[in-house]
Coordinates of C-alpha atoms and ligand atoms in Angstrom, one line a residue:
M1 CA 8.1 -13.5 11.4
R2 CA 5.2 -13.9 9.5
V3 CA 4.6 -11.3 7.0
L4 CA 1.2 -10.6 4.7
V5 CA 2.6 -9.0 1.5
T6 CA 0.0 -7.7 -0.8
G7 CA 0.9 -7.3 -4.4
G8 CA 3.5 -9.9 -3.9
A9 CA 3.4 -11.3 -7.6
G10 CA 4.4 -8.1 -9.2
F11 CA 8.0 -6.7 -9.8
I12 CA 8.7 -4.9 -6.2
G13 CA 6.6 -7.7 -4.3
S14 CA 8.2 -10.4 -5.8
A15 CA 11.7 -9.0 -4.9
V16 CA 10.4 -8.4 -1.5
C17 CA 9.2 -11.9 -1.0
R18 CA 12.4 -13.5 -2.4
H19 CA 14.3 -11.6 0.1
F20 CA 12.0 -12.4 2.9
I21 CA 12.2 -16.2 2.5
A22 CA 16.2 -15.9 2.1
I23 CA 16.1 -14.1 5.4
G24 CA 14.1 -16.7 7.1
Y25 CA 10.6 -15.0 7.4
E26 CA 7.3 -16.7 6.9
V27 CA 5.4 -15.3 3.9
V28 CA 1.6 -14.8 3.0
V29 CA 1.2 -13.3 -0.5
I30 CA -2.1 -11.9 -1.3
D31 CA -2.7 -11.0 -4.9
K32 CA -5.3 -10.4 -7.2
L33 CA -3.1 -11.6 -10.6
T34 CA -3.9 -8.5 -12.7
Y35 CA -2.1 -8.1 -15.7
A36 CA 0.7 -7.2 -13.9
G37 CA 0.8 -9.9 -11.6
N38 CA 2.9 -13.0 -12.2
L39 CA 3.2 -16.4 -10.7
A40 CA 6.2 -17.0 -12.5
S41 CA 8.2 -14.4 -10.4
L42 CA 7.5 -16.1 -7.4
G43 CA 8.7 -19.4 -9.0
P44 CA 12.0 -19.2 -6.9
V45 CA 10.2 -19.3 -3.7
A46 CA 6.8 -21.3 -4.8
S47 CA 7.5 -24.7 -3.3
H48 CA 9.1 -23.2 0.1
Q49 CA 7.0 -24.3 3.3
R50 CA 7.3 -20.8 4.3
Y51 CA 5.4 -19.5 1.6
H52 CA 1.5 -19.0 1.0
F53 CA -0.4 -17.9 -1.6
E54 CA -3.7 -16.3 -1.6
R55 CA -5.6 -15.2 -4.7
H56 CA -7.9 -12.3 -3.8
D57 CA -8.6 -8.6 -4.6
I58 CA -8.0 -6.3 -2.1
C59 CA -11.2 -4.0 -2.6
D60 CA -13.0 -7.3 -1.3
A61 CA -12.9 -6.5 2.2
D62 CA -14.2 -9.3 3.6
A63 CA -11.8 -11.7 2.0
V64 CA -9.2 -9.4 3.6
S65 CA -10.4 -9.6 7.0
A66 CA -10.4 -13.4 6.5
I67 CA -6.7 -13.5 5.4
F68 CA -5.7 -11.5 8.7
A69 CA -8.1 -14.0 10.6
K70 CA -6.7 -17.0 8.9
Y71 CA -3.1 -16.2 9.0
R72 CA -2.8 -14.0 12.1
P73 CA 0.3 -12.1 10.6
D74 CA 2.9 -10.0 12.6
A75 CA 3.1 -7.5 9.8
V76 CA 2.0 -6.2 6.7
V77 CA 4.1 -4.8 3.8
H78 CA 1.0 -3.5 1.2
L79 CA 2.2 -3.3 -2.2
A80 CA -0.9 -4.0 -4.4
A81 CA -1.7 -1.6 -6.4
E82 CA -1.9 -0.3 -10.1
S83 CA 1.6 1.0 -11.0
H84 CA 1.8 2.3 -14.4
V85 CA 1.3 6.0 -15.0
D86 CA 0.6 5.6 -18.6
R87 CA -2.6 3.4 -17.8
S88 CA -3.9 5.5 -15.2
I89 CA -3.9 8.5 -17.9
S90 CA -6.0 6.1 -20.0
G91 CA -8.2 4.3 -17.2
S92 CA -8.0 6.2 -13.9
D93 CA -11.0 4.3 -12.4
V94 CA -9.0 1.0 -11.4
F95 CA -6.4 3.4 -9.8
V96 CA -8.9 4.8 -7.3
K97 CA -10.3 1.5 -6.6
T98 CA -7.2 -0.5 -6.0
N99 CA -4.8 2.3 -4.7
V100 CA -7.3 3.9 -2.4
I101 CA -10.2 1.9 -1.9
G102 CA -8.2 -1.2 -1.4
T103 CA -5.8 0.4 0.6
F104 CA -8.8 1.6 3.0
N105 CA -9.6 -2.1 3.0
L106 CA -6.3 -3.3 4.6
L107 CA -5.9 -0.3 6.9
E108 CA -9.2 -1.2 8.2
A109 CA -8.7 -5.1 8.2
A110 CA -5.5 -4.3 10.4
R111 CA -7.2 -2.0 12.8
R112 CA -10.1 -4.5 13.8
Y113 CA -7.1 -7.3 13.7
L114 CA -4.9 -5.2 16.4
S115 CA -8.1 -4.5 18.5
S116 CA -8.8 -8.2 18.9
H117 CA -5.2 -9.6 19.1
N118 CA -2.7 -8.3 21.4
N119 CA 0.2 -8.2 18.8
V120 CA 2.5 -5.7 20.2
G121 CA 5.3 -5.6 17.4
F122 CA 2.8 -5.5 14.8
R123 CA 3.8 -3.2 12.1
F124 CA 2.2 -2.2 8.8
V125 CA 4.4 -0.7 6.1
H126 CA 2.5 0.9 3.1
V127 CA 5.0 1.2 -0.1
S128 CA 4.7 4.2 -1.9
T129 CA 6.2 6.4 -4.4
D130 CA 8.4 9.7 -4.6
E131 CA 6.0 10.7 -7.3
V132 CA 3.4 12.1 -4.6
Y133 CA 6.0 15.3 -4.5
G134 CA 5.4 16.0 -8.0
S135 CA 8.1 17.6 -10.0
L136 CA 11.5 19.2 -9.3
G137 CA 13.4 21.8 -11.0
D138 CA 16.9 21.5 -11.8
E139 CA 17.9 21.8 -8.1
G140 CA 16.8 20.1 -4.7
L141 CA 15.7 16.9 -3.6
F142 CA 12.8 15.1 -2.1
T143 CA 12.8 15.1 1.4
E144 CA 10.2 13.3 3.7
D145 CA 9.1 16.9 4.6
T146 CA 8.9 17.8 0.6
P147 CA 4.7 19.0 0.4
Y148 CA 2.6 16.6 -1.6
D149 CA 1.9 17.8 -5.2
P150 CA 1.2 14.6 -7.3
S151 CA 0.4 15.1 -11.2
S152 CA -0.7 12.2 -12.6
P153 CA -3.9 10.2 -11.7
Y154 CA -1.6 7.2 -10.3
S155 CA 0.5 9.7 -8.2
A156 CA -2.5 11.4 -6.9
T157 CA -4.2 8.0 -5.7
K158 CA -0.8 7.0 -4.0
A159 CA -0.8 10.4 -2.2
A160 CA -4.2 9.7 -1.3
S161 CA -3.6 6.2 0.1
D162 CA -0.6 7.7 1.9
H163 CA -2.8 10.2 3.7
L164 CA -5.2 7.4 4.7
A165 CA -2.2 5.4 6.2
K166 CA -0.9 8.3 8.3
A167 CA -4.2 9.3 9.4
W168 CA -4.8 5.1 10.6
H169 CA -1.7 5.9 12.9
R170 CA -2.6 9.2 14.0
T171 CA -6.4 8.4 14.9
Y172 CA -6.4 5.0 15.5
G173 CA -2.7 4.1 16.4
V174 CA -2.1 1.5 14.0
P175 CA 1.7 1.2 13.7
V176 CA 1.8 2.7 10.0
I177 CA 5.1 3.2 8.7
V178 CA 5.2 5.0 5.1
S179 CA 8.0 4.2 2.4
N180 CA 8.3 6.5 -0.7
C181 CA 10.7 5.2 -2.8
S182 CA 12.1 6.3 -6.3
N183 CA 12.3 4.6 -9.7
N184 CA 13.0 0.9 -9.4
Y185 CA 14.5 -1.4 -12.4
G186 CA 15.8 -4.9 -12.1
P187 CA 14.5 -8.5 -12.8
Y188 CA 11.1 -9.6 -13.3
H189 CA 10.2 -6.0 -14.6
F190 CA 7.2 -5.7 -16.5
P191 CA 7.7 -5.0 -19.8
E192 CA 5.5 -2.0 -20.6
K193 CA 8.0 0.0 -18.0
L194 CA 10.9 2.2 -19.7
I195 CA 13.9 -0.2 -19.2
P196 CA 12.3 -3.7 -20.0
L197 CA 10.6 -2.3 -23.0
M198 CA 13.9 -0.9 -24.5
I199 CA 15.8 -4.0 -23.8
L200 CA 13.2 -6.1 -25.4
N201 CA 12.3 -3.6 -28.6
A202 CA 16.3 -3.4 -28.9
L203 CA 16.1 -7.3 -29.1
D204 CA 13.7 -7.2 -31.3
R205 CA 14.9 -4.7 -33.6
K206 CA 12.0 -2.3 -33.1
P207 CA 11.8 1.4 -32.5
L208 CA 13.3 3.0 -28.8
P209 CA 10.2 5.1 -28.2
V210 CA 11.5 7.9 -25.9
Y211 CA 9.0 10.8 -24.6
G212 CA 9.4 14.5 -25.7
S213 CA 12.8 15.4 -25.5
G214 CA 14.2 12.6 -23.2
T215 CA 15.3 15.0 -20.7
N216 CA 12.8 14.2 -17.9
V217 CA 15.4 12.6 -14.8
R218 CA 14.6 9.6 -12.8
D219 CA 16.6 8.6 -9.8
W220 CA 17.2 5.0 -10.3
L221 CA 17.1 2.4 -7.5
Y222 CA 17.8 -1.4 -8.2
V223 CA 14.9 -3.4 -7.0
E224 CA 16.8 -5.4 -4.6
D225 CA 18.1 -2.7 -3.0
H226 CA 14.4 -1.6 -2.3
A227 CA 13.3 -5.1 -1.0
R228 CA 16.3 -4.8 1.7
A229 CA 15.2 -1.2 2.4
L230 CA 11.6 -2.5 3.1
G231 CA 12.9 -5.2 5.6
L232 CA 14.8 -3.0 7.4
I233 CA 11.8 -0.2 7.8
L234 CA 9.8 -3.1 8.8
T235 CA 11.9 -4.1 11.7
R236 CA 13.6 -1.2 12.9
G237 CA 11.4 1.7 11.4
R238 CA 9.7 4.0 14.0
P239 CA 5.6 4.0 13.4
G240 CA 4.4 6.9 12.3
E241 CA 7.3 8.3 10.6
T242 CA 8.1 8.3 6.3
Y243 CA 11.2 6.8 4.9
N244 CA 12.4 8.3 1.4
I245 CA 13.9 5.6 -0.7
G246 CA 16.4 6.5 -3.5
G247 CA 19.6 5.3 -4.8
R248 CA 21.2 9.0 -5.6
N249 CA 21.4 7.3 -9.4
E250 CA 19.6 10.4 -10.9
R251 CA 19.6 9.8 -14.8
Q252 CA 17.6 11.4 -17.8
N253 CA 15.7 9.1 -20.0
I254 CA 17.7 9.3 -22.6
D255 CA 20.6 8.2 -21.2
V256 CA 19.1 5.4 -19.8
V257 CA 18.2 4.3 -23.3
R258 CA 21.6 5.1 -24.4
Q259 CA 23.0 2.8 -21.5
V260 CA 20.8 0.0 -22.2
C261 CA 21.7 0.1 -26.0
S262 CA 25.7 0.3 -25.3
W263 CA 25.1 -3.0 -23.4
M264 CA 23.0 -4.3 -26.3
D265 CA 25.9 -3.2 -28.8
R266 CA 28.2 -5.4 -26.4
L267 CA 26.1 -8.5 -25.5
R268 CA 24.0 -8.5 -29.0
P269 CA 25.7 -6.5 -31.3
I270 CA 24.0 -6.3 -35.0
D271 CA 24.9 -4.3 -38.1
H272 CA 24.8 -0.7 -36.4
S273 CA 24.3 0.5 -33.1
H274 CA 21.2 -0.1 -31.5
N275 CA 21.1 4.1 -30.7
E276 CA 19.9 4.5 -34.0
L277 CA 16.4 2.7 -32.8
I278 CA 15.9 5.8 -30.8
Q279 CA 13.1 7.6 -31.4
F280 CA 11.5 10.8 -30.1
V281 CA 7.4 10.6 -29.6
Q282 CA 5.0 12.7 -28.2
D283 CA 5.4 13.2 -24.6
R284 CA 3.3 12.0 -21.5
P285 CA 0.4 14.6 -20.4
G286 CA 1.7 16.1 -17.0
H287 CA 5.1 14.2 -17.3
D288 CA 6.9 15.4 -14.3
Q289 CA 10.4 16.8 -15.3
R290 CA 12.7 15.7 -12.5
Y291 CA 12.5 13.1 -9.4
A292 CA 15.4 12.8 -7.0
I293 CA 15.4 11.4 -3.7
D294 CA 17.3 12.5 -0.4
A295 CA 17.6 9.1 1.4
S296 CA 19.8 10.5 4.2
K297 CA 17.1 9.8 6.9
L298 CA 17.0 6.0 5.9
E299 CA 20.9 5.9 5.4
N300 CA 21.7 7.5 8.7
E301 CA 18.7 6.1 11.0
L302 CA 18.7 2.3 9.5
G303 CA 22.0 2.5 8.1
W304 CA 20.7 1.2 4.5
R305 CA 22.9 1.7 1.6
A306 CA 22.1 1.0 -2.0
Q307 CA 24.7 -1.7 -2.9
E308 CA 23.9 -1.6 -6.8
T309 CA 25.4 1.4 -8.5
F310 CA 23.5 2.2 -11.8
E311 CA 26.1 1.0 -13.7
T312 CA 26.2 -2.6 -12.0
G313 CA 22.5 -2.7 -11.7
I314 CA 21.6 -2.1 -15.6
E315 CA 24.6 -4.4 -16.8
K316 CA 22.7 -7.2 -14.4
T317 CA 19.5 -6.2 -15.5
V318 CA 20.0 -6.4 -19.2
R319 CA 22.1 -9.6 -18.8
W320 CA 19.1 -11.0 -16.8
Y321 CA 16.4 -10.1 -19.6
L322 CA 18.5 -11.9 -22.4
A323 CA 19.2 -15.3 -20.3
N324 CA 15.3 -15.4 -19.2
T325 CA 13.2 -15.2 -22.2
D326 CA 10.9 -17.9 -20.9
W327 CA 9.8 -15.0 -18.3
W328 CA 9.1 -12.4 -20.5
Q329 CA 8.1 -13.9 -23.8
P330 CA 4.5 -14.9 -22.8
L331 CA 3.9 -11.2 -21.4
R332 CA 5.2 -9.7 -24.8
E333 CA 2.8 -11.9 -26.7
K334 CA -0.1 -12.1 -24.9
V335 CA -0.4 -9.4 -22.4
Y336 CA 1.3 -6.5 -23.6
G337 CA 3.1 -6.1 -26.8
G338 CA 4.7 -2.9 -26.5
E339 CA 1.8 -0.6 -27.9
R340 CA 1.6 3.0 -26.9
L341 CA -0.7 4.0 -23.8
G342 CA -1.6 7.0 -21.8
L343 CA -2.4 9.6 -24.7
V344 CA -5.5 11.6 -23.9
K345 CA -8.0 11.1 -26.3
A346 CA -10.6 13.9 -27.0
Ligands
LIG401 P1 3.6 -4.1 -10.0 O1 2.4 -3.4 -11.2 O2 4.2 -4.7 -10.8 O3 2.6 -4.9 -9.6 C1 1.5 -4.8 -8.4 C2 0.8 -6.3 -7.8 O4 -0.1 -5.9 -7.4 C3 0.6 -7.3 -9.3 O5 1.0 -8.4 -9.0 C4 -0.7 -6.8 -9.0 O6 -1.3 -8.3 -9.6 C5 -1.4 -6.5 -7.8 N1 -2.4 -5.9 -7.8 C6 -3.2 -5.0 -8.5 N2 -4.3 -4.7 -8.4 C7 -4.4 -5.8 -7.1 C8 -5.8 -5.6 -6.3 N3 -7.2 -4.8 -6.6 N4 -5.9 -7.2 -5.3 C9 -4.9 -7.5 -4.8 N5 -3.5 -7.4 -5.7 C10 -3.6 -6.4 -6.8 O7 3.9 -2.7 -9.3 P2 5.4 -2.7 -8.6 O8 6.0 -1.7 -9.6 O9 5.8 -4.0 -7.9 O10 5.3 -1.5 -7.4 C11 4.8 -2.1 -6.1 C12 3.9 -0.9 -5.2 O11 5.5 -0.3 -5.4 C13 3.1 -0.1 -5.8 O12 2.5 0.1 -4.8 C14 3.9 0.9 -6.2 O13 2.8 2.2 -6.1 C15 5.1 1.5 -5.5 N6 6.2 1.5 -6.0 C16 6.6 1.0 -7.1 C17 7.7 1.8 -7.6 C18 8.4 1.4 -9.0 O14 9.1 2.1 -9.5 N7 7.8 0.3 -9.6 C19 8.4 3.1 -7.1 C20 8.0 3.2 -6.1 C21 6.9 2.7 -5.2

């Protein structure tokens, strides 16, 4: 199986590549290497003979078509995207370009490729987010039938791309499968996102900024569990279907940060608890209150189960950051130093 992985140098994409190489697939990465793309995350597979890397922008339709012609993939797992909600608030244009136009280019390239190659088992997995469903109240879970109601520029562009992907299945018969996953965490996570930011700020004894009152709830999934889910969806999911992916690990943000602090207290003790570094700061505009996934379809149809609990996953994650300074230090120094993003300016 030769799989084209878009966004393979990102957080989830690199986990998918490491997983696919481990289970014997050939992997072709297409990635623009934006601020979020990092070849060091592909270090563990970079010298493998079944791994290929192509640096391109998915907004470049000719380049995308040329990759299909060059590699003739058996499948696409499409992860390339602008992914940070805060950045989408400050600058939404690149989100519209990459997430909407880039996805359109890939779907079109797949459609043309299939019309000229008889690739019967071809699949196009479009990787999306639970944020397309908007916010939940205190009760209930997102199912595959929950209506779309995105709040942020990020989730609105992902919703748009999901609609394109489903339309290309219904109208042109491209064998698309959409996955909507909850918040991921784990190794190789760019340090603008909540969990790595808290670990690295705690290590530097800097304030730990928690938005609003810290009561927003996210449903956390360890990234390697997501990669395994995508592998199953690719081989056993049904074209035209959507699969929600989540680890049944709902946590308030403040509890996530406290858990990081308690691991830092244990592994890197200082003269007071790291909890004392927590600072409540101005909330994110349009901040969704709660996300929670019902993953029954994926569990019942494809037999997937998350292997990590939040407790085991967060311990692994904190230990990984403490042991992998070489990976994150250049990013903290040269790419993103921890400044606040995503406040609306007048
Ligand atoms: P990421 O920001 O870590 O990585 C994105 C990758 O895409 C980077 O390697 C970047 O260089 C590449 N990229 C960006 N624009 C590109 C372009 N125009 N052309 C080619 N490559 C480009 O993102 P992530 O957290 O790994 O998320 C991957 C996918 O999963 C995204 O589609 C995201 O919407 C989705 N998702 C993420 C989460 C999460 O919690 N992180 C949850 C559910 C779904």
